[in-house]
PDB file of C-alpha atoms in Angstrom:
ATOM      1  CA  GLU A   1     105.366 -12.619 121.530  1.00  0.00           C
ATOM      2  CA  VAL A   2     105.672 -13.182 117.809  1.00  0.00           C
ATOM      3  CA  GLN A   3     103.032 -15.540 116.445  1.00  0.00           C
ATOM      4  CA  LEU A   4     102.644 -16.819 112.908  1.00  0.00           C
ATOM      5  CA  VAL A   5      99.694 -19.065 112.165  1.00  0.00           C
ATOM      6  CA  GLU A   6      99.311 -20.658 108.747  1.00  0.00           C
ATOM      7  CA  SER A   7      96.043 -21.930 107.339  1.00  0.00           C
ATOM      8  CA  GLY A   8      94.516 -22.991 104.054  1.00  0.00           C
ATOM      9  CA  GLY A   9      96.299 -26.262 103.452  1.00  0.00           C
ATOM     10  CA  GLY A  10      94.519 -29.390 102.381  1.00  0.00           C
ATOM     11  CA  LEU A  11      94.049 -31.956  99.643  1.00  0.00           C
ATOM     12  CA  VAL A  12      93.891 -30.700  96.068  1.00  0.00           C
ATOM     13  CA  GLN A  13      93.973 -32.450  92.718  1.00  0.00           C
ATOM     14  CA  PRO A  14      96.838 -31.987  90.270  1.00  0.00           C
ATOM     15  CA  GLY A  15      96.272 -28.844  88.250  1.00  0.00           C
ATOM     16  CA  GLY A  16      94.230 -27.291  91.019  1.00  0.00           C
ATOM     17  CA  SER A  17      94.696 -24.164  93.079  1.00  0.00           C
ATOM     18  CA  LEU A  18      94.980 -23.324  96.743  1.00  0.00           C
ATOM     19  CA  ARG A  19      95.501 -20.156  98.737  1.00  0.00           C
ATOM     20  CA  LEU A  20      97.507 -20.250 101.924  1.00  0.00           C
ATOM     21  CA  SER A  21      97.263 -17.603 104.618  1.00  0.00           C
ATOM     22  CA  CYS A  22      99.535 -16.646 107.486  1.00  0.00           C
ATOM     23  CA  ALA A  23      98.172 -14.528 110.333  1.00  0.00           C
ATOM     24  CA  ALA A  24     100.863 -12.544 112.105  1.00  0.00           C
ATOM     25  CA  SER A  25     100.808 -10.953 115.551  1.00  0.00           C
ATOM     26  CA  GLY A  26     103.164  -9.655 118.197  1.00  0.00           C
ATOM     27  CA  PHE A  27     105.180  -7.343 115.954  1.00  0.00           C
ATOM     28  CA  THR A  28     104.826  -4.453 113.523  1.00  0.00           C
ATOM     29  CA  PHE A  29     103.961  -6.458 110.426  1.00  0.00           C
ATOM     30  CA  THR A  30     104.732  -3.772 107.846  1.00  0.00           C
ATOM     31  CA  THR A  31     108.323  -3.540 109.040  1.00  0.00           C
ATOM     32  CA  TYR A  32     109.355  -7.031 108.031  1.00  0.00           C
ATOM     33  CA  SER A  33     109.855  -9.048 104.882  1.00  0.00           C
ATOM     34  CA  MET A  34     107.989 -12.324 104.995  1.00  0.00           C
ATOM     35  CA  ASN A  35     108.807 -15.653 103.422  1.00  0.00           C
ATOM     36  CA  TRP A  36     107.245 -18.958 102.502  1.00  0.00           C
ATOM     37  CA  VAL A  37     109.388 -22.069 102.948  1.00  0.00           C
ATOM     38  CA  ARG A  38     108.219 -25.605 102.235  1.00  0.00           C
ATOM     39  CA  GLN A  39     109.271 -29.091 103.204  1.00  0.00           C
ATOM     40  CA  ALA A  40     108.214 -32.166 101.288  1.00  0.00           C
ATOM     41  CA  PRO A  41     107.545 -35.251 103.416  1.00  0.00           C
ATOM     42  CA  GLY A  42     110.819 -36.635 104.712  1.00  0.00           C
ATOM     43  CA  LYS A  43     112.840 -34.072 102.767  1.00  0.00           C
ATOM     44  CA  GLY A  44     114.778 -30.903 103.462  1.00  0.00           C
ATOM     45  CA  LEU A  45     113.792 -27.263 103.466  1.00  0.00           C
ATOM     46  CA  GLU A  46     113.062 -25.388 100.231  1.00  0.00           C
ATOM     47  CA  TRP A  47     112.630 -21.633 100.131  1.00  0.00           C
ATOM     48  CA  VAL A  48     109.618 -20.616  98.046  1.00  0.00           C
ATOM     49  CA  SER A  49     109.148 -16.859  98.043  1.00  0.00           C
ATOM     50  CA  ILE A  50     109.713 -13.559  99.825  1.00  0.00           C
ATOM     51  CA  ILE A  51     107.842 -10.278  99.902  1.00  0.00           C
ATOM     52  CA  SER A  52     109.130  -7.015 101.295  1.00  0.00           C
ATOM     53  CA  GLY A  53     107.321  -5.114 104.027  1.00  0.00           C
ATOM     54  CA  THR A  54     105.765  -2.651 101.621  1.00  0.00           C
ATOM     55  CA  ALA A  55     105.056  -5.379  99.045  1.00  0.00           C
ATOM     56  CA  ASN A  56     107.066  -3.621  96.350  1.00  0.00           C
ATOM     57  CA  THR A  57     109.584  -6.447  95.972  1.00  0.00           C
ATOM     58  CA  MET A  58     108.966 -10.158  95.559  1.00  0.00           C
ATOM     59  CA  TYR A  59     111.218 -13.048  94.640  1.00  0.00           C
ATOM     60  CA  TYR A  60     110.381 -16.644  93.843  1.00  0.00           C
ATOM     61  CA  ALA A  61     112.127 -19.981  93.577  1.00  0.00           C
ATOM     62  CA  ASP A  62     112.407 -21.139  89.974  1.00  0.00           C
ATOM     63  CA  SER A  63     110.316 -24.197  90.850  1.00  0.00           C
ATOM     64  CA  VAL A  64     107.233 -22.042  91.551  1.00  0.00           C
ATOM     65  CA  LYS A  65     107.798 -18.972  89.377  1.00  0.00           C
ATOM     66  CA  GLY A  66     104.795 -18.252  87.205  1.00  0.00           C
ATOM     67  CA  ARG A  67     102.542 -20.537  89.245  1.00  0.00           C
ATOM     68  CA  PHE A  68     102.676 -19.097  92.777  1.00  0.00           C
ATOM     69  CA  THR A  69     101.994 -15.518  93.837  1.00  0.00           C
ATOM     70  CA  ILE A  70     102.972 -14.085  97.201  1.00  0.00           C
ATOM     71  CA  SER A  71     101.045 -11.139  98.615  1.00  0.00           C
ATOM     72  CA  ARG A  72     100.305  -9.436 101.892  1.00  0.00           C
ATOM     73  CA  ASP A  73      97.627  -7.280 103.475  1.00  0.00           C
ATOM     74  CA  ASN A  74      99.336  -5.068 106.016  1.00  0.00           C
ATOM     75  CA  ALA A  75      96.015  -3.783 107.325  1.00  0.00           C
ATOM     76  CA  LYS A  76      95.112  -7.344 108.276  1.00  0.00           C
ATOM     77  CA  ASN A  77      98.626  -8.424 109.338  1.00  0.00           C
ATOM     78  CA  SER A  78      98.349 -11.280 106.883  1.00  0.00           C
ATOM     79  CA  LEU A  79     100.565 -12.999 104.349  1.00  0.00           C
ATOM     80  CA  TYR A  80      99.259 -15.083 101.464  1.00  0.00           C
ATOM     81  CA  LEU A  81     100.458 -17.590  98.907  1.00  0.00           C
ATOM     82  CA  GLN A  82      98.263 -18.210  95.887  1.00  0.00           C
ATOM     83  CA  MET A  83      99.248 -21.533  94.359  1.00  0.00           C
ATOM     84  CA  ASN A  84      98.040 -22.442  90.873  1.00  0.00           C
ATOM     85  CA  SER A  85      98.737 -25.360  88.524  1.00  0.00           C
ATOM     86  CA  LEU A  86      99.681 -27.538  91.456  1.00  0.00           C
ATOM     87  CA  SER A  87     101.568 -30.786  90.872  1.00  0.00           C
ATOM     88  CA  VAL A  88     102.398 -33.716  93.115  1.00  0.00           C
ATOM     89  CA  GLU A  89     105.859 -32.203  93.567  1.00  0.00           C
ATOM     90  CA  ASP A  90     104.246 -29.311  95.441  1.00  0.00           C
ATOM     91  CA  THR A  91     103.120 -31.627  98.230  1.00  0.00           C
ATOM     92  CA  ALA A  92     104.743 -30.281 101.378  1.00  0.00           C
ATOM     93  CA  VAL A  93     104.328 -28.551 104.678  1.00  0.00           C
ATOM     94  CA  TYR A  94     104.336 -24.828 103.965  1.00  0.00           C
ATOM     95  CA  TYR A  95     105.788 -22.517 106.605  1.00  0.00           C
ATOM     96  CA  CYS A  96     105.595 -18.768 106.767  1.00  0.00           C
ATOM     97  CA  ALA A  97     108.628 -17.141 108.316  1.00  0.00           C
ATOM     98  CA  ARG A  98     109.575 -13.632 109.376  1.00  0.00           C
ATOM     99  CA  GLU A  99     112.910 -12.340 108.191  1.00  0.00           C
ATOM    100  CA  THR A 100     114.980 -10.298 110.614  1.00  0.00           C
ATOM    101  CA  GLU A 101     118.458  -9.108 109.653  1.00  0.00           C
ATOM    102  CA  ARG A 102     118.394 -11.342 106.554  1.00  0.00           C
ATOM    103  CA  PHE A 103     117.544 -14.579 108.326  1.00  0.00           C
ATOM    104  CA  LEU A 104     114.382 -16.455 109.232  1.00  0.00           C
ATOM    105  CA  ARG A 105     114.014 -15.937 112.960  1.00  0.00           C
ATOM    106  CA  ASP A 106     110.355 -16.726 113.505  1.00  0.00           C
ATOM    107  CA  TRP A 107     108.357 -19.525 111.935  1.00  0.00           C
ATOM    108  CA  GLY A 108     104.780 -20.701 111.997  1.00  0.00           C
ATOM    109  CA  GLN A 109     103.812 -24.277 112.720  1.00  0.00           C
ATOM    110  CA  GLY A 110     103.174 -25.011 109.040  1.00  0.00           C
ATOM    111  CA  THR A 111     100.210 -26.112 106.974  1.00  0.00           C
ATOM    112  CA  LEU A 112     100.179 -29.309 104.928  1.00  0.00           C
ATOM    113  CA  VAL A 113      99.372 -29.188 101.228  1.00  0.00           C
ATOM    114  CA  THR A 114      98.747 -32.533  99.556  1.00  0.00           C
ATOM    115  CA  VAL A 115      98.423 -32.694  95.789  1.00  0.00           C
ATOM    116  CA  SER A 116      96.942 -35.996  94.752  1.00  0.00           C
ATOM    117  CA  SER A 117      94.239 -37.442  92.563  1.00  0.00           C
TER     118      SER A 117
ATOM    119  CA  GLU B   1     121.793 -20.595  92.141  1.00  0.00           C
ATOM    120  CA  ILE B   2     124.175 -21.157  95.038  1.00  0.00           C
ATOM    121  CA  VAL B   3     124.317 -24.798  96.065  1.00  0.00           C
ATOM    122  CA  LEU B   4     125.046 -25.597  99.699  1.00  0.00           C
ATOM    123  CA  THR B   5     126.521 -29.025 100.429  1.00  0.00           C
ATOM    124  CA  GLN B   6     126.363 -30.255 104.007  1.00  0.00           C
ATOM    125  CA  SER B   7     128.473 -33.030 105.431  1.00  0.00           C
ATOM    126  CA  PRO B   8     128.250 -35.526 106.829  1.00  0.00           C
ATOM    127  CA  ALA B   9     124.674 -36.510 106.088  1.00  0.00           C
ATOM    128  CA  THR B  10     124.443 -38.257 109.440  1.00  0.00           C
ATOM    129  CA  LEU B  11     126.520 -37.895 112.571  1.00  0.00           C
ATOM    130  CA  SER B  12     126.196 -40.586 115.254  1.00  0.00           C
ATOM    131  CA  LEU B  13     127.382 -39.331 118.612  1.00  0.00           C
ATOM    132  CA  SER B  14     126.785 -39.768 122.329  1.00  0.00           C
ATOM    133  CA  PRO B  15     125.579 -37.095 124.735  1.00  0.00           C
ATOM    134  CA  GLY B  16     128.527 -35.092 126.017  1.00  0.00           C
ATOM    135  CA  GLU B  17     130.518 -35.491 122.825  1.00  0.00           C
ATOM    136  CA  GLY B  18     131.321 -32.607 120.505  1.00  0.00           C
ATOM    137  CA  ALA B  19     129.862 -32.261 117.016  1.00  0.00           C
ATOM    138  CA  THR B  20     131.294 -30.567 113.946  1.00  0.00           C
ATOM    139  CA  LEU B  21     129.001 -29.966 110.987  1.00  0.00           C
ATOM    140  CA  SER B  22     130.180 -28.629 107.645  1.00  0.00           C
ATOM    141  CA  CYS B  23     128.490 -26.519 104.974  1.00  0.00           C
ATOM    142  CA  ARG B  24     130.209 -25.724 101.701  1.00  0.00           C
ATOM    143  CA  ALA B  25     128.874 -23.187  99.193  1.00  0.00           C
ATOM    144  CA  SER B  26     129.312 -23.478  95.433  1.00  0.00           C
ATOM    145  CA  GLN B  27     130.424 -19.834  95.370  1.00  0.00           C
ATOM    146  CA  SER B  28     131.220 -17.240  97.976  1.00  0.00           C
ATOM    147  CA  VAL B  29     128.380 -16.137 100.237  1.00  0.00           C
ATOM    148  CA  SER B  30     130.624 -13.846 102.269  1.00  0.00           C
ATOM    149  CA  SER B  31     129.316 -14.204 105.837  1.00  0.00           C
ATOM    150  CA  PHE B  32     125.647 -14.375 104.836  1.00  0.00           C
ATOM    151  CA  LEU B  33     125.105 -17.859 106.168  1.00  0.00           C
ATOM    152  CA  GLY B  34     122.782 -19.142 108.857  1.00  0.00           C
ATOM    153  CA  TRP B  35     122.220 -22.418 110.662  1.00  0.00           C
ATOM    154  CA  TYR B  36     118.872 -23.864 111.703  1.00  0.00           C
ATOM    155  CA  GLN B  37     117.885 -26.756 113.934  1.00  0.00           C
ATOM    156  CA  GLN B  38     114.790 -28.812 113.248  1.00  0.00           C
ATOM    157  CA  LYS B  39     113.274 -31.492 115.435  1.00  0.00           C
ATOM    158  CA  PRO B  40     110.628 -33.973 114.205  1.00  0.00           C
ATOM    159  CA  GLY B  41     107.213 -32.375 113.807  1.00  0.00           C
ATOM    160  CA  GLN B  42     108.532 -28.901 114.584  1.00  0.00           C
ATOM    161  CA  ALA B  43     109.374 -25.820 112.587  1.00  0.00           C
ATOM    162  CA  PRO B  44     113.042 -24.945 112.132  1.00  0.00           C
ATOM    163  CA  ARG B  45     114.729 -22.699 114.688  1.00  0.00           C
ATOM    164  CA  LEU B  46     117.440 -20.199 113.848  1.00  0.00           C
ATOM    165  CA  LEU B  47     120.657 -20.932 115.735  1.00  0.00           C
ATOM    166  CA  ILE B  48     123.358 -18.870 114.024  1.00  0.00           C
ATOM    167  CA  TYR B  49     123.195 -15.912 111.652  1.00  0.00           C
ATOM    168  CA  ASP B  50     125.883 -14.101 109.692  1.00  0.00           C
ATOM    169  CA  ALA B  51     128.059 -17.214 110.045  1.00  0.00           C
ATOM    170  CA  SER B  52     129.037 -16.731 113.665  1.00  0.00           C
ATOM    171  CA  ASN B  53     126.391 -14.833 115.634  1.00  0.00           C
ATOM    172  CA  ARG B  54     124.157 -16.771 117.985  1.00  0.00           C
ATOM    173  CA  ALA B  55     120.475 -15.971 117.736  1.00  0.00           C
ATOM    174  CA  THR B  56     118.597 -14.851 120.825  1.00  0.00           C
ATOM    175  CA  GLY B  57     118.291 -17.563 123.437  1.00  0.00           C
ATOM    176  CA  ILE B  58     120.688 -20.009 121.805  1.00  0.00           C
ATOM    177  CA  PRO B  59     123.061 -21.694 124.287  1.00  0.00           C
ATOM    178  CA  ALA B  60     126.753 -20.914 124.139  1.00  0.00           C
ATOM    179  CA  ARG B  61     127.583 -24.538 123.276  1.00  0.00           C
ATOM    180  CA  PHE B  62     126.520 -23.695 119.711  1.00  0.00           C
ATOM    181  CA  SER B  63     129.051 -21.762 117.667  1.00  0.00           C
ATOM    182  CA  GLY B  64     129.520 -20.988 113.999  1.00  0.00           C
ATOM    183  CA  SER B  65     132.569 -20.099 111.975  1.00  0.00           C
ATOM    184  CA  GLY B  66     133.707 -19.585 108.425  1.00  0.00           C
ATOM    185  CA  SER B  67     133.359 -17.186 105.540  1.00  0.00           C
ATOM    186  CA  GLY B  68     133.346 -17.326 101.782  1.00  0.00           C
ATOM    187  CA  THR B  69     132.567 -20.923 100.872  1.00  0.00           C
ATOM    188  CA  ASP B  70     133.379 -23.019 103.943  1.00  0.00           C
ATOM    189  CA  PHE B  71     131.409 -22.917 107.167  1.00  0.00           C
ATOM    190  CA  THR B  72     131.234 -24.944 110.349  1.00  0.00           C
ATOM    191  CA  LEU B  73     128.659 -25.368 113.079  1.00  0.00           C
ATOM    192  CA  THR B  74     130.166 -26.690 116.294  1.00  0.00           C
ATOM    193  CA  ILE B  75     128.256 -28.069 119.247  1.00  0.00           C
ATOM    194  CA  SER B  76     130.762 -28.262 122.076  1.00  0.00           C
ATOM    195  CA  SER B  77     129.041 -30.909 124.192  1.00  0.00           C
ATOM    196  CA  LEU B  78     125.837 -32.526 123.014  1.00  0.00           C
ATOM    197  CA  GLU B  79     122.798 -32.319 125.250  1.00  0.00           C
ATOM    198  CA  PRO B  80     119.914 -34.777 124.768  1.00  0.00           C
ATOM    199  CA  GLU B  81     117.801 -32.021 123.185  1.00  0.00           C
ATOM    200  CA  ASP B  82     120.444 -31.330 120.511  1.00  0.00           C
ATOM    201  CA  PHE B  83     119.763 -34.511 118.563  1.00  0.00           C
ATOM    202  CA  ALA B  84     118.021 -33.134 115.504  1.00  0.00           C
ATOM    203  CA  VAL B  85     118.562 -32.158 111.877  1.00  0.00           C
ATOM    204  CA  TYR B  86     120.649 -29.076 111.118  1.00  0.00           C
ATOM    205  CA  TYR B  87     120.409 -26.986 107.968  1.00  0.00           C
ATOM    206  CA  CYS B  88     122.574 -24.197 106.642  1.00  0.00           C
ATOM    207  CA  GLN B  89     121.063 -21.404 104.524  1.00  0.00           C
ATOM    208  CA  GLN B  90     122.646 -18.650 102.461  1.00  0.00           C
ATOM    209  CA  ARG B  91     121.279 -15.133 102.200  1.00  0.00           C
ATOM    210  CA  SER B  92     123.861 -13.813  99.772  1.00  0.00           C
ATOM    211  CA  SER B  93     121.884 -14.011  96.549  1.00  0.00           C
ATOM    212  CA  TRP B  94     118.519 -15.051  95.147  1.00  0.00           C
ATOM    213  CA  PRO B  95     117.182 -17.600  95.327  1.00  0.00           C
ATOM    214  CA  LEU B  96     117.756 -18.283  98.978  1.00  0.00           C
ATOM    215  CA  THR B  97     119.006 -21.824  99.310  1.00  0.00           C
ATOM    216  CA  PHE B  98     119.306 -24.393 102.061  1.00  0.00           C
ATOM    217  CA  GLY B  99     121.732 -27.233 102.406  1.00  0.00           C
ATOM    218  CA  GLY B 100     120.452 -30.784 102.415  1.00  0.00           C
ATOM    219  CA  GLY B 101     120.823 -31.137 106.169  1.00  0.00           C
ATOM    220  CA  THR B 102     122.905 -33.082 108.670  1.00  0.00           C
ATOM    221  CA  LYS B 103     121.130 -35.409 111.052  1.00  0.00           C
ATOM    222  CA  VAL B 104     122.754 -35.656 114.465  1.00  0.00           C
ATOM    223  CA  GLU B 105     121.587 -38.922 115.986  1.00  0.00           C
ATOM    224  CA  ILE B 106     122.229 -40.708 119.235  1.00  0.00           C
ATOM    225  CA  LYS B 107     124.885 -43.384 118.984  1.00  0.00           C
TER     226      LYS B 107
END
């Protein structure tokens, strides 16, 4: 059974940093591209970033480019999102999601990031 | 960036009725479009990929159609568990984008 478990969310002040983690199990982690998708309270879904299985390709949404960095540790079956220069607009539930055949088939339960003073 | 526009924003229907949800892309996405269902407090669930293929375990009452810029998600007969928010998502070009969602609510 595929399992994705996010962690690392919490309350952070504007301008601060946070690192999210996603622990994956139940599949061969290196084989799949992994994504971060976020959802602001009461709002829709916003794709954030993707990283290929071998970590040689990454893409970012314009809204986070230059501030967020996606990475993975295939030895630890883990995905990460380093978030710097956070603003209140980054407040959201952050989901990690596995991509299979171009779409997001498996999702974690999400971790809440709140940016507030 | 490809913009996906979903309509209507809200659909008020009764169990047993059919539902038709629309997603229009600002430029062609070929068939690289998916549909997701999200219930309150839950992560999204993939329903349809490549415009018309049901994901594993998705009931046959869900079907997708379309190509290019116009897509439809059809629920043939609404079950109580189908009342939720539905999002379309394109995988044709970066950045990936989602539509704003259609809420299917109980009338």
